[in-house]
């Protein structure tokens, strides 16, 4: 699959899900279980993406400058720093560690 | 419009600007990361214009970054799974989005975390509608402009910026996850999903660890383990 095919199909899927909420009668889906699963899906996927992005490598797990960068990001989030500051700080920490090691 | 309605509307629009401008600003990080993940500027802007759902967009580029075009299937599946919550948001906002179908289609396109949060926080119909449309418009314009800026910056910096951009992507996901960890159940799901992903990384192709982690959410969600009883 090419990058274009991937992003077009993914965009269609995401839009179809949004539109589905306007087409389906609310009583059918507004039960607690589907709502709970959808919320937890978001949590699970984001947590897995963090792991893949932090310790994923070409061959298995890799511990490198990304780990301290993520710890700094978590610390900044804990003191309620803005999103853009957190993202930029992580990039700078990782870049500096790679520069010095 | 009565005085009270005007006041409600103004309050909703103020909330829209506060949320909208803050969120639109991080389009820069999406744009830069997307280019670093191997997408070109057009593809990056396509995602913000047509997909328009931050979590799904970051997921798609994150998986393409590690697995390349070969991980396309996993990228689509992850983006779609992260987009399922938008369907639930649509159910909540649909009752106060009136009007003909073209308007509903635009509303669907703009049904995301922030428009739902701002609109459902308003007490009156006037406020809810104003909150939804203003937040949607501010974020749509802002997110796409800042995506383009980020993509241009990423393109300009090229390889130099890649030294820290992978860590920035992880931090972006953490920033999206953080506000969702206020109760025990989501925290347990997050830890479980992280463990599943970490264990699978050495053994399966890129993208699959993320999809496998979704099973944790489905199992805990179905059984409502550690959840509050209705």
mmCIF file of C-alpha atoms in Angstrom:
data_model
loop_
_atom_site.group_PDB
_atom_site.id
_atom_site.type_symbol
_atom_site.label_atom_id
_atom_site.label_comp_id
_atom_site.label_asym_id
_atom_site.label_seq_id
_atom_site.Cartn_x
_atom_site.Cartn_y
_atom_site.Cartn_z
ATOM 1 C CA UNK A 1 0.000 0.000 0.000
ATOM 2 C CA UNK A 2 1.306 3.497 -0.793
ATOM 3 C CA UNK A 3 1.346 6.368 1.712
ATOM 4 C CA UNK A 4 -1.396 8.122 -0.262
ATOM 5 C CA UNK A 5 -3.668 5.062 -0.273
ATOM 6 C CA UNK A 6 -3.077 4.652 3.453
ATOM 7 C CA UNK A 7 -3.957 8.203 4.417
ATOM 8 C CA UNK A 8 -6.978 8.395 2.070
ATOM 9 C CA UNK A 9 -8.469 5.155 3.431
ATOM 10 C CA UNK A 10 -7.698 6.160 7.030
ATOM 11 C CA UNK A 11 -9.313 9.580 6.503
ATOM 12 C CA UNK A 12 -12.443 7.960 5.028
ATOM 13 C CA UNK A 13 -12.657 5.581 8.004
ATOM 14 C CA UNK A 14 -12.321 8.398 10.543
ATOM 15 C CA UNK A 15 -14.949 10.520 8.771
ATOM 16 C CA UNK A 16 -17.355 7.570 8.431
ATOM 17 C CA UNK A 17 -17.168 7.048 12.198
ATOM 18 C CA UNK A 18 -17.971 10.708 12.861
ATOM 19 C CA UNK A 19 -20.917 10.631 10.437
ATOM 20 C CA UNK A 20 -22.199 7.345 11.888
ATOM 21 C CA UNK A 21 -22.952 9.132 15.156
ATOM 22 C CA UNK A 22 -25.395 11.403 13.313
ATOM 23 C CA UNK A 23 -27.103 8.519 11.477
ATOM 24 C CA UNK A 24 -27.537 5.925 14.216
ATOM 25 C CA UNK A 25 -30.487 6.289 16.601
ATOM 26 C CA UNK A 26 -28.949 7.290 19.969
ATOM 27 C CA UNK A 27 -30.874 4.670 22.008
ATOM 28 C CA UNK A 28 -29.067 1.904 20.121
ATOM 29 C CA UNK A 29 -25.554 2.918 21.108
ATOM 30 C CA UNK A 30 -25.866 5.107 24.179
ATOM 31 C CA UNK A 31 -25.498 2.119 26.475
ATOM 32 C CA UNK A 32 -22.654 2.280 29.010
ATOM 33 C CA UNK A 33 -20.596 -0.620 27.629
ATOM 34 C CA UNK A 34 -19.882 0.663 24.071
ATOM 35 C CA UNK A 35 -19.182 4.124 25.489
ATOM 36 C CA UNK A 36 -16.767 2.676 28.045
ATOM 37 C CA UNK A 37 -14.963 0.557 25.447
ATOM 38 C CA UNK A 38 -14.542 3.532 23.104
ATOM 39 C CA UNK A 39 -13.041 5.654 25.890
ATOM 40 C CA UNK A 40 -10.723 2.860 27.028
ATOM 41 C CA UNK A 41 -9.687 2.169 23.400
ATOM 42 C CA UNK A 42 -8.349 5.707 23.190
ATOM 43 C CA UNK A 43 -6.386 5.199 26.416
ATOM 44 C CA UNK A 44 -4.987 1.798 25.360
ATOM 45 C CA UNK A 45 -3.937 2.924 21.882
ATOM 46 C CA UNK A 46 -2.250 6.089 23.147
ATOM 47 C CA UNK A 47 -0.391 4.121 25.851
ATOM 48 C CA UNK A 48 0.790 1.567 23.272
ATOM 49 C CA UNK A 49 1.835 4.337 20.870
ATOM 50 C CA UNK A 50 3.905 5.945 23.642
ATOM 51 C CA UNK A 51 5.735 2.647 24.244
ATOM 52 C CA UNK A 52 6.355 1.992 20.542
ATOM 53 C CA UNK A 53 7.552 5.538 20.018
ATOM 54 C CA UNK A 54 9.771 5.522 23.146
ATOM 55 C CA UNK A 55 11.442 2.090 23.164
ATOM 56 C CA UNK A 56 10.638 0.685 19.709
ATOM 57 C CA UNK A 57 13.567 0.063 17.359
ATOM 58 C CA UNK A 58 14.337 -1.764 14.139
ATOM 59 C CA UNK A 59 15.178 -4.930 16.078
ATOM 60 C CA UNK A 60 13.243 -5.104 19.312
ATOM 61 C CA UNK A 61 13.397 -2.822 22.320
ATOM 62 C CA UNK A 62 15.909 0.031 22.436
ATOM 63 C CA UNK A 63 16.684 2.223 25.460
ATOM 64 C CA UNK A 64 18.109 5.553 24.302
ATOM 65 C CA UNK A 65 17.705 9.337 24.645
ATOM 66 C CA UNK A 66 13.949 9.024 24.094
ATOM 67 C CA UNK A 67 13.424 7.562 27.594
ATOM 68 C CA UNK A 68 14.768 10.550 29.604
ATOM 69 C CA UNK A 69 13.000 12.863 27.156
ATOM 70 C CA UNK A 70 9.679 11.175 27.950
ATOM 71 C CA UNK A 71 10.362 11.398 31.698
ATOM 72 C CA UNK A 72 10.919 15.150 31.315
ATOM 73 C CA UNK A 73 7.670 15.363 29.313
ATOM 74 C CA UNK A 74 5.778 13.542 32.081
ATOM 75 C CA UNK A 75 7.227 15.911 34.690
ATOM 76 C CA UNK A 76 6.126 18.925 32.652
ATOM 77 C CA UNK A 77 2.625 17.492 32.192
ATOM 78 C CA UNK A 78 2.425 16.928 35.957
ATOM 79 C CA UNK A 79 2.993 20.654 36.533
ATOM 80 C CA UNK A 80 0.400 21.452 33.835
ATOM 81 C CA UNK A 81 2.764 22.838 31.200
ATOM 82 C CA UNK A 82 1.129 23.578 27.818
ATOM 83 C CA UNK A 83 1.138 20.793 25.193
ATOM 84 C CA UNK A 84 3.484 22.597 22.820
ATOM 85 C CA UNK A 85 6.041 23.205 25.616
ATOM 86 C CA UNK A 86 5.965 19.512 26.571
ATOM 87 C CA UNK A 87 6.513 18.371 22.978
ATOM 88 C CA UNK A 88 9.290 20.887 22.332
ATOM 89 C CA UNK A 89 11.038 20.082 25.635
ATOM 90 C CA UNK A 90 11.085 16.358 24.818
ATOM 91 C CA UNK A 91 12.653 17.063 21.424
ATOM 92 C CA UNK A 92 15.304 19.335 22.952
ATOM 93 C CA UNK A 93 16.203 16.879 25.755
ATOM 94 C CA UNK A 94 16.607 13.992 23.296
ATOM 95 C CA UNK A 95 18.615 16.140 20.879
ATOM 96 C CA UNK A 96 20.950 17.409 23.620
ATOM 97 C CA UNK A 97 21.588 13.919 25.020
ATOM 98 C CA UNK A 98 22.425 12.667 21.510
ATOM 99 C CA UNK A 99 24.705 15.639 20.985
ATOM 100 C CA UNK A 100 26.673 14.962 24.179
ATOM 101 C CA UNK A 101 26.889 11.160 24.018
ATOM 102 C CA UNK B 1 -32.244 37.416 20.483
ATOM 103 C CA UNK B 2 -32.911 38.146 24.164
ATOM 104 C CA UNK B 3 -30.282 39.653 26.468
ATOM 105 C CA UNK B 4 -29.786 36.346 28.257
ATOM 106 C CA UNK B 5 -29.261 34.535 24.945
ATOM 107 C CA UNK B 6 -26.714 37.133 23.830
ATOM 108 C CA UNK B 7 -24.812 36.644 27.102
ATOM 109 C CA UNK B 8 -24.884 32.854 26.725
ATOM 110 C CA UNK B 9 -23.650 33.132 23.176
ATOM 111 C CA UNK B 10 -20.795 35.440 24.148
ATOM 112 C CA UNK B 11 -19.712 33.128 26.961
ATOM 113 C CA UNK B 12 -19.701 30.154 24.557
ATOM 114 C CA UNK B 13 -17.661 32.062 21.974
ATOM 115 C CA UNK B 14 -15.134 33.089 24.649
ATOM 116 C CA UNK B 15 -14.729 29.435 25.639
ATOM 117 C CA UNK B 16 -14.308 28.543 21.952
ATOM 118 C CA UNK B 17 -11.424 30.964 21.543
ATOM 119 C CA UNK B 18 -9.712 29.837 24.748
ATOM 120 C CA UNK B 19 -9.810 26.166 23.774
ATOM 121 C CA UNK B 20 -9.457 26.647 20.034
ATOM 122 C CA UNK B 21 -6.336 28.785 20.031
ATOM 123 C CA UNK B 22 -4.551 26.551 22.557
ATOM 124 C CA UNK B 23 -5.245 23.439 20.507
ATOM 125 C CA UNK B 24 -4.603 24.962 17.103
ATOM 126 C CA UNK B 25 -1.079 25.838 18.239
ATOM 127 C CA UNK B 26 0.019 22.225 18.432
ATOM 128 C CA UNK B 27 -0.667 21.699 14.746
ATOM 129 C CA UNK B 28 2.947 22.882 14.398
ATOM 130 C CA UNK B 29 4.174 19.758 16.194
ATOM 131 C CA UNK B 30 1.936 17.550 14.042
ATOM 132 C CA UNK B 31 3.163 19.153 10.830
ATOM 133 C CA UNK B 32 6.833 18.848 11.764
ATOM 134 C CA UNK B 33 6.495 15.253 13.018
ATOM 135 C CA UNK B 34 4.518 14.197 9.959
ATOM 136 C CA UNK B 35 7.236 15.404 7.598
ATOM 137 C CA UNK B 36 9.869 13.704 9.782
ATOM 138 C CA UNK B 37 7.808 10.482 9.530
ATOM 139 C CA UNK B 38 8.282 10.385 5.778
ATOM 140 C CA UNK B 39 5.116 12.082 4.544
ATOM 141 C CA UNK B 40 5.426 15.033 2.173
ATOM 142 C CA UNK B 41 3.841 18.443 2.799
ATOM 143 C CA UNK B 42 0.765 17.630 0.691
ATOM 144 C CA UNK B 43 0.118 14.386 2.526
ATOM 145 C CA UNK B 44 0.580 16.130 5.866
ATOM 146 C CA UNK B 45 -1.915 18.858 4.960
ATOM 147 C CA UNK B 46 -4.319 16.267 3.533
ATOM 148 C CA UNK B 47 -4.483 14.575 6.937
ATOM 149 C CA UNK B 48 -5.271 17.818 8.776
ATOM 150 C CA UNK B 49 -7.808 18.953 6.153
ATOM 151 C CA UNK B 50 -9.630 15.664 5.563
ATOM 152 C CA UNK B 51 -9.014 13.433 8.577
ATOM 153 C CA UNK B 52 -9.090 16.297 11.103
ATOM 154 C CA UNK B 53 -8.780 14.320 14.336
ATOM 155 C CA UNK B 54 -5.531 14.887 16.236
ATOM 156 C CA UNK B 55 -5.165 11.505 17.941
ATOM 157 C CA UNK B 56 -5.863 9.552 14.746
ATOM 158 C CA UNK B 57 -3.495 11.745 12.726
ATOM 159 C CA UNK B 58 -0.635 11.268 15.206
ATOM 160 C CA UNK B 59 -1.309 7.506 15.230
ATOM 161 C CA UNK B 60 -1.213 7.209 11.437
ATOM 162 C CA UNK B 61 2.069 9.103 11.090
ATOM 163 C CA UNK B 62 3.556 7.341 14.132
ATOM 164 C CA UNK B 63 3.001 3.908 12.619
ATOM 165 C CA UNK B 64 4.095 5.003 9.139
ATOM 166 C CA UNK B 65 7.262 6.397 10.764
ATOM 167 C CA UNK B 66 8.249 3.022 12.228
ATOM 168 C CA UNK B 67 6.830 0.661 9.592
ATOM 169 C CA UNK B 68 6.828 2.730 6.400
ATOM 170 C CA UNK B 69 4.246 2.232 3.655
ATOM 171 C CA UNK B 70 4.247 -1.525 4.382
ATOM 172 C CA UNK B 71 2.520 -0.819 7.708
ATOM 173 C CA UNK B 72 -0.377 0.902 5.887
ATOM 174 C CA UNK B 73 -3.005 -1.564 7.083
ATOM 175 C CA UNK B 74 -2.011 -1.193 10.725
ATOM 176 C CA UNK B 75 -1.866 2.597 10.327
ATOM 177 C CA UNK B 76 -5.433 2.690 8.969
ATOM 178 C CA UNK B 77 -6.719 0.369 11.708
ATOM 179 C CA UNK B 78 -5.061 2.382 14.504
ATOM 180 C CA UNK B 79 -6.319 5.680 13.112
ATOM 181 C CA UNK B 80 -9.853 4.305 12.818
ATOM 182 C CA UNK B 81 -9.840 2.758 16.304
ATOM 183 C CA UNK B 82 -8.674 6.049 17.818
ATOM 184 C CA UNK B 83 -11.493 7.725 15.859
ATOM 185 C CA UNK B 84 -14.256 5.565 17.356
ATOM 186 C CA UNK B 85 -14.747 8.034 20.206
ATOM 187 C CA UNK B 86 -15.770 10.678 17.662
ATOM 188 C CA UNK B 87 -18.834 8.537 16.848
ATOM 189 C CA UNK B 88 -19.862 8.738 20.515
ATOM 190 C CA UNK B 89 -19.241 12.495 20.553
ATOM 191 C CA UNK B 90 -21.505 12.765 17.487
ATOM 192 C CA UNK B 91 -24.302 11.044 19.417
ATOM 193 C CA UNK B 92 -23.979 13.646 22.167
ATOM 194 C CA UNK B 93 -23.914 16.727 19.939
ATOM 195 C CA UNK B 94 -26.338 15.542 17.209
ATOM 196 C CA UNK B 95 -29.477 16.547 19.193
ATOM 197 C CA UNK B 96 -28.541 20.241 19.109
ATOM 198 C CA UNK B 97 -27.056 20.355 15.598
ATOM 199 C CA UNK B 98 -30.115 21.156 13.510
ATOM 200 C CA UNK B 99 -30.402 22.003 9.860
ATOM 201 C CA UNK B 100 -30.118 20.364 6.442
ATOM 202 C CA UNK B 101 -27.761 17.506 5.562
ATOM 203 C CA UNK B 102 -24.850 19.562 4.171
ATOM 204 C CA UNK B 103 -24.710 21.310 7.551
ATOM 205 C CA UNK B 104 -24.789 17.977 9.377
ATOM 206 C CA UNK B 105 -21.962 16.637 7.199
ATOM 207 C CA UNK B 106 -19.824 19.665 8.077
ATOM 208 C CA UNK B 107 -20.767 19.196 11.739
ATOM 209 C CA UNK B 108 -19.690 15.539 11.481
ATOM 210 C CA UNK B 109 -16.335 16.584 10.060
ATOM 211 C CA UNK B 110 -15.839 18.950 13.000
ATOM 212 C CA UNK B 111 -16.984 16.489 15.676
ATOM 213 C CA UNK B 112 -13.821 16.064 17.768
ATOM 214 C CA UNK B 113 -12.738 16.176 21.432
ATOM 215 C CA UNK B 114 -12.715 19.959 21.701
ATOM 216 C CA UNK B 115 -15.960 20.870 19.894
ATOM 217 C CA UNK B 116 -17.780 18.270 21.995
ATOM 218 C CA UNK B 117 -16.213 19.470 25.237
ATOM 219 C CA UNK B 118 -16.978 23.160 24.670
ATOM 220 C CA UNK B 119 -20.504 22.685 23.298
ATOM 221 C CA UNK B 120 -21.709 20.193 25.894
ATOM 222 C CA UNK B 121 -20.394 22.430 28.678
ATOM 223 C CA UNK B 122 -22.909 25.168 27.703
ATOM 224 C CA UNK B 123 -26.299 25.242 29.380
ATOM 225 C CA UNK B 124 -28.577 26.613 26.661
ATOM 226 C CA UNK B 125 -29.237 25.575 23.066
ATOM 227 C CA UNK B 126 -27.936 28.944 21.814
ATOM 228 C CA UNK B 127 -24.720 28.489 23.797
ATOM 229 C CA UNK B 128 -24.261 24.866 22.711
ATOM 230 C CA UNK B 129 -24.626 25.713 19.027
ATOM 231 C CA UNK B 130 -22.339 28.750 19.266
ATOM 232 C CA UNK B 131 -19.772 26.721 21.220
ATOM 233 C CA UNK B 132 -19.758 23.915 18.667
ATOM 234 C CA UNK B 133 -19.505 26.019 15.506
ATOM 235 C CA UNK B 134 -17.047 28.606 16.841
ATOM 236 C CA UNK B 135 -14.735 26.005 18.342
ATOM 237 C CA UNK B 136 -14.945 23.953 15.139
ATOM 238 C CA UNK B 137 -14.153 26.925 12.900
ATOM 239 C CA UNK B 138 -11.272 28.228 15.059
ATOM 240 C CA UNK B 139 -9.649 24.826 15.388
ATOM 241 C CA UNK B 140 -10.187 23.861 11.734
ATOM 242 C CA UNK B 141 -8.576 27.041 10.431
ATOM 243 C CA UNK B 142 -5.885 27.158 13.122
ATOM 244 C CA UNK B 143 -5.006 23.459 12.989
ATOM 245 C CA UNK B 144 -4.595 23.519 9.207
ATOM 246 C CA UNK B 145 -2.564 26.730 9.149
ATOM 247 C CA UNK B 146 -0.242 25.536 11.915
ATOM 248 C CA UNK B 147 0.064 22.092 10.295
ATOM 249 C CA UNK B 148 1.299 23.784 7.124
ATOM 250 C CA UNK B 149 3.732 25.936 9.117
ATOM 251 C CA UNK B 150 5.020 22.886 11.002
ATOM 252 C CA UNK B 151 5.394 20.899 7.781
ATOM 253 C CA UNK B 152 7.353 23.725 6.156
ATOM 254 C CA UNK B 153 9.606 24.037 9.228
ATOM 255 C CA UNK B 154 10.145 20.263 9.331
ATOM 256 C CA UNK B 155 10.921 20.224 5.614
ATOM 257 C CA UNK B 156 13.371 23.080 6.025
ATOM 258 C CA UNK B 157 15.201 21.563 9.005
ATOM 259 C CA UNK B 158 15.396 18.161 7.356
ATOM 260 C CA UNK B 159 17.653 15.642 9.067
ATOM 261 C CA UNK B 160 18.872 17.998 11.805
ATOM 262 C CA UNK B 161 15.464 18.066 13.454
ATOM 263 C CA UNK B 162 15.177 14.296 13.507
ATOM 264 C CA UNK B 163 17.582 14.088 16.439
ATOM 265 C CA UNK B 164 14.755 14.826 18.840
ATOM 266 C CA UNK B 165 11.574 14.439 16.837
ATOM 267 C CA UNK B 166 10.989 10.785 17.709
ATOM 268 C CA UNK B 167 10.962 11.760 21.391
ATOM 269 C CA UNK B 168 8.644 14.657 20.564
ATOM 270 C CA UNK B 169 6.164 12.197 19.019
ATOM 271 C CA UNK B 170 6.177 10.095 22.191
ATOM 272 C CA UNK B 171 5.646 13.261 24.264
ATOM 273 C CA UNK B 172 2.736 14.246 21.992
ATOM 274 C CA UNK B 173 1.012 10.907 22.655
ATOM 275 C CA UNK B 174 1.674 11.320 26.383
ATOM 276 C CA UNK B 175 0.134 14.791 26.261
ATOM 277 C CA UNK B 176 -3.007 13.379 24.642
ATOM 278 C CA UNK B 177 -3.196 10.512 27.160
ATOM 279 C CA UNK B 178 -2.492 12.509 30.348
ATOM 280 C CA UNK B 179 -5.924 14.156 30.848
ATOM 281 C CA UNK B 180 -7.623 10.747 30.487
ATOM 282 C CA UNK B 181 -5.870 9.184 33.473
ATOM 283 C CA UNK B 182 -8.059 10.546 36.261
ATOM 284 C CA UNK B 183 -9.571 7.201 37.354
ATOM 285 C CA UNK B 184 -8.199 3.778 38.269
ATOM 286 C CA UNK B 185 -9.735 1.909 35.313
ATOM 287 C CA UNK B 186 -8.086 3.941 32.532
ATOM 288 C CA UNK B 187 -4.765 3.908 34.423
ATOM 289 C CA UNK B 188 -4.864 0.106 34.617
ATOM 290 C CA UNK B 189 -5.791 -0.118 30.916
ATOM 291 C CA UNK B 190 -2.933 2.228 30.004
ATOM 292 C CA UNK B 191 -0.406 0.134 31.955
ATOM 293 C CA UNK B 192 -1.780 -3.123 30.540
ATOM 294 C CA UNK B 193 -1.686 -1.772 26.981
ATOM 295 C CA UNK B 194 1.861 -0.481 27.463
ATOM 296 C CA UNK B 195 3.032 -3.897 28.716
ATOM 297 C CA UNK B 196 1.336 -5.745 25.842
ATOM 298 C CA UNK B 197 2.922 -3.400 23.300
ATOM 299 C CA UNK B 198 6.399 -3.652 24.886
ATOM 300 C CA UNK B 199 6.298 -7.459 25.015
ATOM 301 C CA UNK B 200 5.218 -7.748 21.361
ATOM 302 C CA UNK B 201 7.592 -5.182 19.804
ATOM 303 C CA UNK B 202 10.506 -7.652 19.265
ATOM 304 C CA UNK B 203 8.303 -10.338 17.691
ATOM 305 C CA UNK B 204 5.699 -8.780 15.374
ATOM 306 C CA UNK B 205 5.710 -6.274 12.467
ATOM 307 C CA UNK B 206 5.391 -2.513 13.130
ATOM 308 C CA UNK B 207 1.874 -1.380 13.966
ATOM 309 C CA UNK B 208 0.708 -4.725 15.339
ATOM 310 C CA UNK B 209 1.744 -4.050 18.997
ATOM 311 C CA UNK B 210 -0.553 -1.013 19.024
ATOM 312 C CA UNK B 211 -3.506 -2.969 17.627
ATOM 313 C CA UNK B 212 -2.922 -5.842 20.061
ATOM 314 C CA UNK B 213 -3.004 -3.382 22.948
ATOM 315 C CA UNK B 214 -6.546 -2.451 21.914
ATOM 316 C CA UNK B 215 -7.635 -5.897 23.130
ATOM 317 C CA UNK B 216 -6.869 -4.779 26.707
ATOM 318 C CA UNK B 217 -9.415 -1.957 26.334
ATOM 319 C CA UNK B 218 -12.061 -4.276 24.898
ATOM 320 C CA UNK B 219 -11.637 -6.886 27.656
ATOM 321 C CA UNK B 220 -11.661 -4.372 30.518
ATOM 322 C CA UNK B 221 -14.492 -2.423 28.865
ATOM 323 C CA UNK B 222 -16.696 -5.493 28.400
ATOM 324 C CA UNK B 223 -16.199 -6.793 31.934
ATOM 325 C CA UNK B 224 -16.041 -3.295 33.477
ATOM 326 C CA UNK B 225 -13.215 -4.569 35.663
ATOM 327 C CA UNK B 226 -12.248 -1.977 38.310
ATOM 328 C CA UNK B 227 -14.943 0.327 36.929
ATOM 329 C CA UNK B 228 -17.732 2.139 38.689
ATOM 330 C CA UNK B 229 -20.983 0.194 38.741
ATOM 331 C CA UNK B 230 -23.909 1.978 37.084
#
